[in-house]
């Protein structure tokens, strides 16, 4: 039995609280923000896909990356956003998260780090 | 200071090891699987987006849901897949994960549960 590196992925789950409602309703703004965040991390954007639930409602969106993905789901009515930054390889997911926090200015954030697929026995 | 429910999301991060290479290269198969998984969970599919890196390489894909998303990133060369099931509301993300595991038959899996945005002080 040997241990092999199957993939080396870092996944940051960020819960952002206390954001102004306006940016959380603006799909075009959020799409631009997540693409910029990917760039800041040194990741390569493949495509991005955003959905608006209604004029005064939240947004759901994803940026697919060569290195995995960034996703966001927003609730403008409570000022909440759930942001995920999942990157494999040499990209720096923390930089993407820092960029998003700098722009969205959450009053409070809770970030969970998860290592994905670090090692496998076989 | 009162505590309010800002969103009620359950996020399952599943690392699947020891999967056969063939399904992990098959974007159409994986897209169908993740859409079925969403259905099994009682979630509503908005759209799905899959990317193939090359004929013998991995797949990156996402299904956007009214309830958030399901994503997958695969490494056929090591039999590894990173699956995320993030659902808000009354959908049952465990059922989506069970369906994916039943079909992909990983030799080993590691699942991390994360509560997203459960409560906020304000």
mmCIF file of C-alpha atoms in Angstrom:
data_model
loop_
_atom_site.group_PDB
_atom_site.id
_atom_site.type_symbol
_atom_site.label_atom_id
_atom_site.label_comp_id
_atom_site.label_asym_id
_atom_site.label_seq_id
_atom_site.Cartn_x
_atom_site.Cartn_y
_atom_site.Cartn_z
ATOM 1 C CA UNK A 1 0.000 0.000 0.000
ATOM 2 C CA UNK A 2 1.498 3.293 -1.048
ATOM 3 C CA UNK A 3 0.195 6.798 -0.594
ATOM 4 C CA UNK A 4 -0.254 8.840 -3.748
ATOM 5 C CA UNK A 5 -1.165 12.435 -4.343
ATOM 6 C CA UNK A 6 -4.453 12.219 -6.248
ATOM 7 C CA UNK A 7 -5.152 15.922 -6.410
ATOM 8 C CA UNK A 8 -4.182 18.892 -4.353
ATOM 9 C CA UNK A 9 -7.159 21.116 -3.849
ATOM 10 C CA UNK A 10 -7.933 23.820 -1.343
ATOM 11 C CA UNK A 11 -11.576 24.683 -0.799
ATOM 12 C CA UNK A 12 -12.583 27.813 1.101
ATOM 13 C CA UNK A 13 -16.222 28.125 2.204
ATOM 14 C CA UNK A 14 -16.932 31.723 3.124
ATOM 15 C CA UNK A 15 -20.152 32.851 4.793
ATOM 16 C CA UNK A 16 -20.360 36.638 4.453
ATOM 17 C CA UNK A 17 -22.831 38.482 6.707
ATOM 18 C CA UNK A 18 -23.950 42.108 6.745
ATOM 19 C CA UNK A 19 -23.446 43.068 3.100
ATOM 20 C CA UNK A 20 -25.425 45.914 1.504
ATOM 21 C CA UNK A 21 -28.418 44.624 -0.483
ATOM 22 C CA UNK A 22 -27.654 46.377 -3.800
ATOM 23 C CA UNK A 23 -24.520 44.415 -4.854
ATOM 24 C CA UNK A 24 -26.164 41.128 -3.813
ATOM 25 C CA UNK A 25 -28.930 41.662 -6.410
ATOM 26 C CA UNK A 26 -26.563 42.672 -9.221
ATOM 27 C CA UNK A 27 -25.629 39.575 -11.254
ATOM 28 C CA UNK A 28 -23.423 41.464 -13.735
ATOM 29 C CA UNK A 29 -21.489 43.056 -10.887
ATOM 30 C CA UNK A 30 -21.037 39.720 -9.090
ATOM 31 C CA UNK A 31 -19.950 37.960 -12.290
ATOM 32 C CA UNK A 32 -17.305 40.638 -12.884
ATOM 33 C CA UNK A 33 -16.213 40.393 -9.223
ATOM 34 C CA UNK A 34 -15.768 36.610 -9.303
ATOM 35 C CA UNK A 35 -13.865 36.735 -12.595
ATOM 36 C CA UNK A 36 -11.559 39.389 -11.092
ATOM 37 C CA UNK A 37 -11.171 37.239 -7.966
ATOM 38 C CA UNK A 38 -10.081 34.286 -10.117
ATOM 39 C CA UNK A 39 -7.503 36.491 -11.827
ATOM 40 C CA UNK A 40 -6.179 37.723 -8.477
ATOM 41 C CA UNK A 41 -5.640 34.092 -7.482
ATOM 42 C CA UNK A 42 -3.743 33.314 -10.676
ATOM 43 C CA UNK A 43 -6.495 30.965 -11.881
ATOM 44 C CA UNK A 44 -7.768 30.491 -15.445
ATOM 45 C CA UNK A 45 -11.451 31.186 -16.160
ATOM 46 C CA UNK A 46 -13.180 28.705 -18.491
ATOM 47 C CA UNK A 47 -16.700 30.184 -18.358
ATOM 48 C CA UNK A 48 -19.184 31.837 -16.001
ATOM 49 C CA UNK A 49 -22.900 31.326 -15.519
ATOM 50 C CA UNK A 50 -25.215 33.522 -13.460
ATOM 51 C CA UNK A 51 -28.898 33.288 -12.642
ATOM 52 C CA UNK A 52 -31.198 36.041 -11.332
ATOM 53 C CA UNK A 53 -34.207 34.839 -9.331
ATOM 54 C CA UNK A 54 -36.093 38.138 -9.622
ATOM 55 C CA UNK A 55 -35.512 41.872 -9.647
ATOM 56 C CA UNK A 56 -35.374 42.241 -5.868
ATOM 57 C CA UNK A 57 -34.034 38.772 -5.184
ATOM 58 C CA UNK A 58 -30.773 36.932 -4.895
ATOM 59 C CA UNK A 59 -28.275 35.716 -7.440
ATOM 60 C CA UNK A 60 -26.726 32.288 -7.996
ATOM 61 C CA UNK A 61 -23.582 32.047 -10.060
ATOM 62 C CA UNK A 62 -20.477 30.075 -10.823
ATOM 63 C CA UNK A 63 -17.161 30.668 -12.534
ATOM 64 C CA UNK A 64 -15.671 27.422 -13.862
ATOM 65 C CA UNK A 65 -11.888 27.391 -13.703
ATOM 66 C CA UNK A 66 -9.113 25.185 -15.031
ATOM 67 C CA UNK A 67 -8.359 24.871 -11.304
ATOM 68 C CA UNK A 68 -11.989 24.000 -10.225
ATOM 69 C CA UNK A 69 -14.559 26.752 -9.441
ATOM 70 C CA UNK A 70 -15.759 29.828 -7.600
ATOM 71 C CA UNK A 71 -19.474 30.023 -6.744
ATOM 72 C CA UNK A 72 -21.743 32.518 -5.029
ATOM 73 C CA UNK A 73 -25.307 32.452 -3.725
ATOM 74 C CA UNK A 74 -26.791 35.640 -2.286
ATOM 75 C CA UNK A 75 -29.717 36.654 -0.074
ATOM 76 C CA UNK A 76 -30.044 40.463 -0.343
ATOM 77 C CA UNK A 77 -32.983 40.469 2.087
ATOM 78 C CA UNK A 78 -30.663 39.374 4.916
ATOM 79 C CA UNK A 79 -27.347 40.722 3.568
ATOM 80 C CA UNK A 80 -25.929 37.218 3.308
ATOM 81 C CA UNK A 81 -23.693 35.604 0.673
ATOM 82 C CA UNK A 82 -22.246 32.078 0.544
ATOM 83 C CA UNK A 83 -19.019 32.157 -1.446
ATOM 84 C CA UNK A 84 -16.954 29.101 -2.397
ATOM 85 C CA UNK A 85 -13.423 29.191 -3.749
ATOM 86 C CA UNK A 86 -12.157 25.760 -4.776
ATOM 87 C CA UNK A 87 -8.761 25.667 -6.502
ATOM 88 C CA UNK A 88 -6.326 22.915 -7.375
ATOM 89 C CA UNK A 89 -2.730 23.333 -8.465
ATOM 90 C CA UNK A 90 -0.660 26.424 -7.847
ATOM 91 C CA UNK A 91 -3.434 29.042 -7.743
ATOM 92 C CA UNK A 92 -3.903 30.971 -4.491
ATOM 93 C CA UNK A 93 -7.561 30.761 -3.388
ATOM 94 C CA UNK A 94 -7.018 33.044 -0.369
ATOM 95 C CA UNK A 95 -6.299 35.903 -2.764
ATOM 96 C CA UNK A 96 -9.640 35.388 -4.502
ATOM 97 C CA UNK A 97 -11.426 35.423 -1.162
ATOM 98 C CA UNK A 98 -9.572 38.538 0.002
ATOM 99 C CA UNK A 99 -10.539 40.332 -3.196
ATOM 100 C CA UNK A 100 -14.219 39.420 -2.777
ATOM 101 C CA UNK A 101 -14.201 40.543 0.879
ATOM 102 C CA UNK A 102 -12.502 43.839 -0.034
ATOM 103 C CA UNK A 103 -15.251 44.619 -2.542
ATOM 104 C CA UNK A 104 -18.341 43.228 -0.749
ATOM 105 C CA UNK A 105 -17.252 44.484 2.714
ATOM 106 C CA UNK A 106 -19.078 41.939 4.913
ATOM 107 C CA UNK A 107 -19.576 43.092 8.527
ATOM 108 C CA UNK A 108 -18.669 39.560 9.617
ATOM 109 C CA UNK A 109 -17.338 36.481 7.857
ATOM 110 C CA UNK A 110 -16.908 32.846 8.733
ATOM 111 C CA UNK A 111 -14.448 30.913 6.582
ATOM 112 C CA UNK A 112 -14.039 27.131 6.618
ATOM 113 C CA UNK A 113 -10.971 25.566 4.972
ATOM 114 C CA UNK A 114 -11.206 22.083 3.495
ATOM 115 C CA UNK A 115 -8.407 20.095 1.897
ATOM 116 C CA UNK A 116 -9.807 18.131 -1.030
ATOM 117 C CA UNK A 117 -8.412 14.800 -2.196
ATOM 118 C CA UNK A 118 -5.043 15.362 -0.610
ATOM 119 C CA UNK A 119 -3.929 11.759 -0.325
ATOM 120 C CA UNK A 120 -5.258 8.351 -1.176
ATOM 121 C CA UNK A 121 -4.091 4.900 -0.109
ATOM 122 C CA UNK A 122 -3.995 2.247 -2.822
ATOM 123 C CA UNK B 1 -29.018 42.057 19.408
ATOM 124 C CA UNK B 2 -31.293 39.399 18.003
ATOM 125 C CA UNK B 3 -30.445 36.227 16.136
ATOM 126 C CA UNK B 4 -32.012 35.801 12.714
ATOM 127 C CA UNK B 5 -32.072 32.962 10.279
ATOM 128 C CA UNK B 6 -30.318 34.351 7.203
ATOM 129 C CA UNK B 7 -30.330 31.170 5.159
ATOM 130 C CA UNK B 8 -30.423 27.527 5.937
ATOM 131 C CA UNK B 9 -27.979 25.671 3.746
ATOM 132 C CA UNK B 10 -26.342 22.307 4.031
ATOM 133 C CA UNK B 11 -23.134 21.783 2.085
ATOM 134 C CA UNK B 12 -21.676 18.302 1.607
ATOM 135 C CA UNK B 13 -18.101 18.032 0.324
ATOM 136 C CA UNK B 14 -17.478 14.500 -0.904
ATOM 137 C CA UNK B 15 -14.053 13.214 -1.900
ATOM 138 C CA UNK B 16 -14.555 9.995 -3.862
ATOM 139 C CA UNK B 17 -11.530 7.699 -4.333
ATOM 140 C CA UNK B 18 -11.053 4.587 -6.429
ATOM 141 C CA UNK B 19 -13.566 5.213 -9.221
ATOM 142 C CA UNK B 20 -13.148 3.595 -12.662
ATOM 143 C CA UNK B 21 -11.564 5.982 -15.175
ATOM 144 C CA UNK B 22 -14.212 5.717 -17.921
ATOM 145 C CA UNK B 23 -17.129 7.504 -16.179
ATOM 146 C CA UNK B 24 -14.778 10.221 -14.908
ATOM 147 C CA UNK B 25 -13.945 11.213 -18.524
ATOM 148 C CA UNK B 26 -17.551 11.193 -19.717
ATOM 149 C CA UNK B 27 -19.017 14.692 -19.394
ATOM 150 C CA UNK B 28 -22.445 13.747 -20.812
ATOM 151 C CA UNK B 29 -22.720 10.855 -18.357
ATOM 152 C CA UNK B 30 -21.701 13.036 -15.406
ATOM 153 C CA UNK B 31 -24.090 15.817 -16.412
ATOM 154 C CA UNK B 32 -26.966 13.317 -16.540
ATOM 155 C CA UNK B 33 -25.883 11.860 -13.185
ATOM 156 C CA UNK B 34 -25.784 15.221 -11.410
ATOM 157 C CA UNK B 35 -29.169 16.248 -12.839
ATOM 158 C CA UNK B 36 -30.621 12.935 -11.621
ATOM 159 C CA UNK B 37 -28.977 13.486 -8.226
ATOM 160 C CA UNK B 38 -30.658 16.900 -7.964
ATOM 161 C CA UNK B 39 -34.023 15.303 -8.755
ATOM 162 C CA UNK B 40 -33.474 12.606 -6.126
ATOM 163 C CA UNK B 41 -32.908 15.377 -3.575
ATOM 164 C CA UNK B 42 -36.100 17.178 -4.549
ATOM 165 C CA UNK B 43 -34.154 20.153 -5.913
ATOM 166 C CA UNK B 44 -34.957 22.259 -8.994
ATOM 167 C CA UNK B 45 -32.370 22.418 -11.792
ATOM 168 C CA UNK B 46 -31.858 25.852 -13.377
ATOM 169 C CA UNK B 47 -29.048 24.936 -15.802
ATOM 170 C CA UNK B 48 -25.934 22.786 -16.120
ATOM 171 C CA UNK B 49 -22.505 23.534 -17.557
ATOM 172 C CA UNK B 50 -19.764 20.992 -18.219
ATOM 173 C CA UNK B 51 -16.222 21.353 -19.508
ATOM 174 C CA UNK B 52 -13.961 18.634 -20.953
ATOM 175 C CA UNK B 53 -10.231 19.268 -20.613
ATOM 176 C CA UNK B 54 -9.259 16.672 -23.242
ATOM 177 C CA UNK B 55 -10.220 13.254 -24.522
ATOM 178 C CA UNK B 56 -8.353 11.316 -21.845
ATOM 179 C CA UNK B 57 -8.651 13.970 -19.169
ATOM 180 C CA UNK B 58 -10.963 15.063 -16.405
ATOM 181 C CA UNK B 59 -14.254 16.896 -16.417
ATOM 182 C CA UNK B 60 -15.399 19.992 -14.540
ATOM 183 C CA UNK B 61 -19.089 20.657 -14.231
ATOM 184 C CA UNK B 62 -21.834 22.345 -12.290
ATOM 185 C CA UNK B 63 -25.590 22.102 -11.999
ATOM 186 C CA UNK B 64 -27.115 25.373 -10.812
ATOM 187 C CA UNK B 65 -30.174 24.833 -8.635
ATOM 188 C CA UNK B 66 -32.911 27.013 -7.186
ATOM 189 C CA UNK B 67 -31.494 25.612 -3.914
ATOM 190 C CA UNK B 68 -27.774 26.440 -4.720
ATOM 191 C CA UNK B 69 -25.575 23.964 -6.708
ATOM 192 C CA UNK B 70 -23.989 20.586 -7.298
ATOM 193 C CA UNK B 71 -20.466 20.534 -8.760
ATOM 194 C CA UNK B 72 -17.982 17.873 -9.767
ATOM 195 C CA UNK B 73 -14.297 17.861 -10.715
ATOM 196 C CA UNK B 74 -12.705 14.587 -11.811
ATOM 197 C CA UNK B 75 -9.209 13.131 -12.198
ATOM 198 C CA UNK B 76 -9.581 9.878 -14.182
ATOM 199 C CA UNK B 77 -5.828 9.235 -14.003
ATOM 200 C CA UNK B 78 -6.093 8.716 -10.234
ATOM 201 C CA UNK B 79 -9.747 7.636 -9.993
ATOM 202 C CA UNK B 80 -10.619 10.694 -7.939
ATOM 203 C CA UNK B 81 -13.684 12.957 -7.976
ATOM 204 C CA UNK B 82 -14.493 15.977 -5.810
ATOM 205 C CA UNK B 83 -18.270 16.329 -5.545
ATOM 206 C CA UNK B 84 -20.104 19.197 -3.844
ATOM 207 C CA UNK B 85 -23.771 19.220 -2.967
ATOM 208 C CA UNK B 86 -24.929 22.564 -1.573
ATOM 209 C CA UNK B 87 -28.659 22.939 -0.966
ATOM 210 C CA UNK B 88 -30.806 25.451 0.875
ATOM 211 C CA UNK B 89 -34.438 25.060 1.835
ATOM 212 C CA UNK B 90 -36.240 21.763 2.092
ATOM 213 C CA UNK B 91 -34.226 19.729 -0.452
ATOM 214 C CA UNK B 92 -32.331 16.695 0.863
ATOM 215 C CA UNK B 93 -28.664 16.898 -0.223
ATOM 216 C CA UNK B 94 -27.803 13.491 1.321
ATOM 217 C CA UNK B 95 -30.066 11.847 -1.242
ATOM 218 C CA UNK B 96 -28.156 13.478 -4.094
ATOM 219 C CA UNK B 97 -24.864 12.277 -2.635
ATOM 220 C CA UNK B 98 -26.195 8.753 -2.102
ATOM 221 C CA UNK B 99 -27.339 8.612 -5.714
ATOM 222 C CA UNK B 100 -23.936 9.733 -7.011
ATOM 223 C CA UNK B 101 -22.128 7.186 -4.812
ATOM 224 C CA UNK B 102 -24.466 4.393 -5.932
ATOM 225 C CA UNK B 103 -23.636 5.116 -9.581
ATOM 226 C CA UNK B 104 -19.915 6.006 -9.352
ATOM 227 C CA UNK B 105 -19.123 3.290 -6.757
ATOM 228 C CA UNK B 106 -16.084 4.870 -5.072
ATOM 229 C CA UNK B 107 -13.865 2.388 -3.179
ATOM 230 C CA UNK B 108 -13.574 4.977 -0.413
ATOM 231 C CA UNK B 109 -15.225 8.292 0.334
ATOM 232 C CA UNK B 110 -14.637 11.131 2.725
ATOM 233 C CA UNK B 111 -17.582 13.447 3.299
ATOM 234 C CA UNK B 112 -17.413 16.763 5.135
ATOM 235 C CA UNK B 113 -20.637 18.467 6.246
ATOM 236 C CA UNK B 114 -20.785 22.248 6.506
ATOM 237 C CA UNK B 115 -23.706 24.342 7.693
ATOM 238 C CA UNK B 116 -23.862 27.522 5.638
ATOM 239 C CA UNK B 117 -25.205 30.809 6.948
ATOM 240 C CA UNK B 118 -27.229 29.214 9.699
ATOM 241 C CA UNK B 119 -27.541 32.171 12.016
ATOM 242 C CA UNK B 120 -26.419 35.766 12.130
ATOM 243 C CA UNK B 121 -26.334 38.267 15.001
ATOM 244 C CA UNK B 122 -27.405 41.781 14.208
#
